[in-house]
Short mmCIF file of C-alpha atoms in Angstrom, two decimals:
data_model
loop_
_atom_site.label_atom_id
_atom_site.label_comp_id
_atom_site.label_asym_id
_atom_site.label_seq_id
_atom_site.Cartn_x
_atom_site.Cartn_y
_atom_site.Cartn_z
CA UNK A 1 28.29 -52.48 29.59
CA UNK A 2 31.17 -50.13 28.53
CA UNK A 3 30.39 -46.51 27.84
CA UNK A 4 28.22 -46.53 24.73
CA UNK A 5 26.97 -43.42 22.92
CA UNK A 6 24.39 -42.89 20.25
CA UNK A 7 25.51 -40.41 17.60
CA UNK A 8 22.74 -38.87 15.62
CA UNK A 9 22.38 -36.62 12.58
CA UNK A 10 19.37 -35.40 10.71
CA UNK A 11 18.54 -33.97 7.34
CA UNK A 12 15.63 -31.67 7.53
CA UNK A 13 13.30 -29.49 5.55
CA UNK A 14 14.56 -26.33 7.30
CA UNK A 15 15.92 -25.03 10.55
CA UNK A 16 12.81 -25.03 12.79
CA UNK A 17 11.77 -28.36 14.32
CA UNK A 18 8.29 -26.85 15.23
CA UNK A 19 7.67 -26.05 11.56
CA UNK A 20 9.96 -27.95 9.24
CA UNK A 21 9.95 -31.72 8.47
CA UNK A 22 12.43 -34.27 9.61
CA UNK A 23 13.46 -36.02 6.44
CA UNK A 24 16.21 -38.47 7.41
CA UNK A 25 17.64 -39.65 10.74
CA UNK A 26 20.91 -41.44 11.26
CA UNK A 27 21.75 -43.46 14.39
CA UNK A 28 25.28 -44.62 14.90
CA UNK A 29 26.28 -46.68 17.96
CA UNK A 30 29.81 -45.87 19.24
CA UNK A 31 31.77 -47.77 21.82
CA UNK A 32 35.52 -47.72 22.64
CA UNK A 33 36.38 -45.80 19.40
CA UNK A 34 34.42 -48.25 17.22
CA UNK A 35 31.23 -48.10 15.30
CA UNK A 36 29.04 -51.02 16.52
CA UNK A 37 26.06 -50.51 14.21
CA UNK A 38 24.32 -47.80 12.19
CA UNK A 39 20.94 -47.10 10.68
CA UNK A 40 19.55 -44.37 8.46
CA UNK A 41 15.81 -43.89 8.29
CA UNK A 42 13.90 -41.81 5.69
CA UNK A 43 10.89 -40.18 7.32
CA UNK A 44 7.59 -38.96 5.87
CA UNK A 45 5.84 -36.92 8.53
CA UNK A 46 2.76 -36.34 6.34
CA UNK A 47 3.35 -32.61 6.36
CA UNK A 48 6.43 -32.28 4.25
CA UNK A 49 7.20 -28.64 5.10
CA UNK A 50 10.57 -28.02 3.37
CA UNK A 51 12.50 -25.01 2.07
CA UNK A 52 14.38 -24.92 -1.11
CA UNK A 53 17.50 -23.81 0.68
CA UNK A 54 17.44 -26.93 2.87
CA UNK A 55 16.81 -29.22 -0.11
CA UNK A 56 19.72 -27.61 -2.01
CA UNK A 57 22.07 -28.35 0.94
CA UNK A 58 20.96 -31.90 1.64
CA UNK A 59 20.28 -32.73 -2.07
CA UNK A 60 17.10 -34.58 -1.23
CA UNK A 61 14.67 -34.96 -4.09
CA UNK A 62 11.46 -34.61 -2.12
CA UNK A 63 9.40 -36.56 -4.69
CA UNK A 64 11.80 -39.53 -4.64
CA UNK A 65 12.09 -39.24 -0.86
CA UNK A 66 8.36 -39.54 -0.35
CA UNK A 67 8.24 -42.70 -2.41
CA UNK A 68 10.42 -44.68 0.00
CA UNK A 69 10.18 -42.74 3.30
CA UNK A 70 8.52 -44.44 6.30
CA UNK A 71 5.49 -43.01 8.01
CA UNK A 72 6.00 -41.60 11.54
CA UNK A 73 4.82 -44.81 13.28
CA UNK A 74 6.95 -47.06 11.00
CA UNK A 75 10.06 -44.84 11.48
CA UNK A 76 9.47 -44.83 15.29
CA UNK A 77 9.31 -48.60 15.23
CA UNK A 78 12.72 -48.66 13.59
CA UNK A 79 14.18 -46.26 16.05
CA UNK A 80 12.79 -48.17 19.08
CA UNK A 81 13.96 -51.57 17.71
CA UNK A 82 17.45 -50.21 16.98
CA UNK A 83 17.92 -48.48 20.33
CA UNK A 84 16.40 -51.38 22.26
CA UNK A 85 18.87 -53.71 20.62
CA UNK A 86 21.97 -51.64 21.45
CA UNK A 87 20.78 -49.99 24.73
CA UNK A 88 18.83 -52.70 26.50
CA UNK A 89 19.20 -51.41 30.07
CA UNK A 90 17.28 -48.91 32.03
CA UNK A 91 20.03 -46.29 31.81
CA UNK A 92 19.08 -43.38 29.58
CA UNK A 93 20.84 -43.07 26.26
CA UNK A 94 23.42 -40.27 25.85
CA UNK A 95 23.18 -38.66 22.48
CA UNK A 96 26.20 -37.17 20.74
CA UNK A 97 26.77 -35.33 17.49
CA UNK A 98 28.10 -32.22 15.83
CA UNK A 99 25.87 -29.28 16.77
CA UNK A 100 23.72 -31.99 18.33
CA UNK A 101 21.20 -29.63 19.91
CA UNK A 102 19.84 -29.01 16.41
CA UNK A 103 19.37 -32.71 15.72
CA UNK A 104 18.04 -33.41 19.16
CA UNK A 105 15.38 -30.69 18.66
CA UNK A 106 14.09 -32.51 15.59
CA UNK A 107 14.31 -35.89 17.32
CA UNK A 108 12.24 -34.55 20.26
CA UNK A 109 9.63 -33.28 17.91
CA UNK A 110 9.60 -36.77 16.14
CA UNK A 111 9.04 -38.44 19.50
CA UNK A 112 6.33 -36.01 20.50
CA UNK A 113 4.54 -36.56 17.15
CA UNK A 114 4.63 -40.34 18.01
CA UNK A 115 3.31 -39.64 21.56
CA UNK A 116 6.43 -40.98 23.17
CA UNK A 117 8.31 -39.13 25.98
CA UNK A 118 11.78 -38.37 24.68
CA UNK A 119 13.04 -37.76 28.23
CA UNK A 120 12.08 -41.32 29.32
CA UNK A 121 14.61 -42.78 26.77
CA UNK A 122 17.38 -40.12 26.37
CA UNK A 123 19.57 -38.44 28.92
CA UNK A 124 19.40 -34.62 29.22
CA UNK A 125 23.14 -34.66 28.76
CA UNK A 126 24.43 -34.30 25.18
CA UNK A 127 27.93 -34.61 23.81
CA UNK A 128 28.62 -32.01 21.12
CA UNK A 129 31.83 -32.14 19.08
CA UNK A 130 31.36 -28.57 18.00
CA UNK A 131 31.55 -27.40 21.68
CA UNK A 132 34.47 -29.73 22.35
CA UNK A 133 36.37 -28.16 19.40
CA UNK A 134 35.58 -24.69 20.63
CA UNK A 135 36.85 -25.61 24.10
CA UNK A 136 40.06 -27.13 22.63
CA UNK A 137 40.62 -23.98 20.60
CA UNK A 138 40.20 -21.74 23.60
CA UNK A 139 42.57 -23.99 25.63
CA UNK A 140 45.21 -23.77 22.94
CA UNK A 141 45.07 -27.52 22.08
CA UNK A 142 44.11 -26.85 18.40
CA UNK A 143 45.32 -23.89 16.40
CA UNK A 144 42.30 -23.28 14.18
CA UNK A 145 38.83 -22.43 15.36
CA UNK A 146 37.26 -25.45 13.59
CA UNK A 147 33.70 -25.26 14.93
CA UNK A 148 31.82 -26.03 11.73
CA UNK A 149 31.65 -29.61 10.61
CA UNK A 150 33.38 -28.75 7.34
CA UNK A 151 36.31 -27.10 9.11
CA UNK A 152 36.48 -29.89 11.69
CA UNK A 153 36.51 -32.72 9.15
CA UNK A 154 39.16 -30.85 7.11
CA UNK A 155 41.33 -30.12 10.20
CA UNK A 156 41.38 -33.82 11.14
CA UNK A 157 41.59 -35.17 7.59
CA UNK A 158 38.29 -36.99 7.80
CA UNK A 159 36.84 -38.15 4.52
CA UNK A 160 33.11 -37.93 4.51
CA UNK A 161 31.32 -40.53 2.43
CA UNK A 162 27.90 -39.06 1.63
CA UNK A 163 28.42 -35.49 2.82
CA UNK A 164 25.09 -33.88 3.83
CA UNK A 165 23.40 -37.21 4.22
CA UNK A 166 22.47 -38.09 7.77
CA UNK A 167 24.41 -41.31 7.83
CA UNK A 168 27.44 -39.82 6.13
CA UNK A 169 27.70 -36.89 8.51
CA UNK A 170 26.91 -38.99 11.60
CA UNK A 171 29.65 -41.47 10.69
CA UNK A 172 32.17 -38.70 10.08
CA UNK A 173 31.25 -37.15 13.40
CA UNK A 174 31.98 -40.47 15.14
CA UNK A 175 35.42 -40.46 13.48
CA UNK A 176 35.98 -36.91 14.62
CA UNK A 177 34.98 -37.65 18.21
CA UNK A 178 37.43 -40.62 18.29
CA UNK A 179 40.22 -38.35 16.98
CA UNK A 180 39.37 -35.80 19.66
CA UNK A 181 39.79 -38.50 22.29
CA UNK A 182 43.18 -39.41 20.72
CA UNK A 183 44.26 -35.80 20.83
CA UNK A 184 43.63 -35.69 24.55
CA UNK A 185 45.69 -38.82 24.95
#
């Protein structure tokens, strides 16, 4: 199988995965500069610990969200089915994203809540477009220190359909990653 990455993005109820709820999770399969498939899952962890600040950014109406969100086991079934379909081998899946450590923290907590060992499925290696951009800036390959996703998307003229939705941001990050590869030639 050619190199295949799983781009992730989350919308959450706050900044702390040990406290705040995972609300939505996007999974986007990337291979050879193409999106192979994508999935967005609304999650109801049964706790629903959210901050008003987080909800004002991601524009999630928590009442409406809870009407359609999947329980933790149902959401996990969706994740396992999707990843099993696109990553059928024994090789651990490499996660990618923008500031991906944040999203991976919530994903690890989600797996733990479902009593599944995150490290059995996912590699410890992460690909972070924010770090790549910082490196390229320090190396003089880009002129602007475009580390935030807003700055990065603007610098590379990436239109984001559904900004601050998990799927919208994950899809835009895939486009950004492909443009970074093109930049390196």
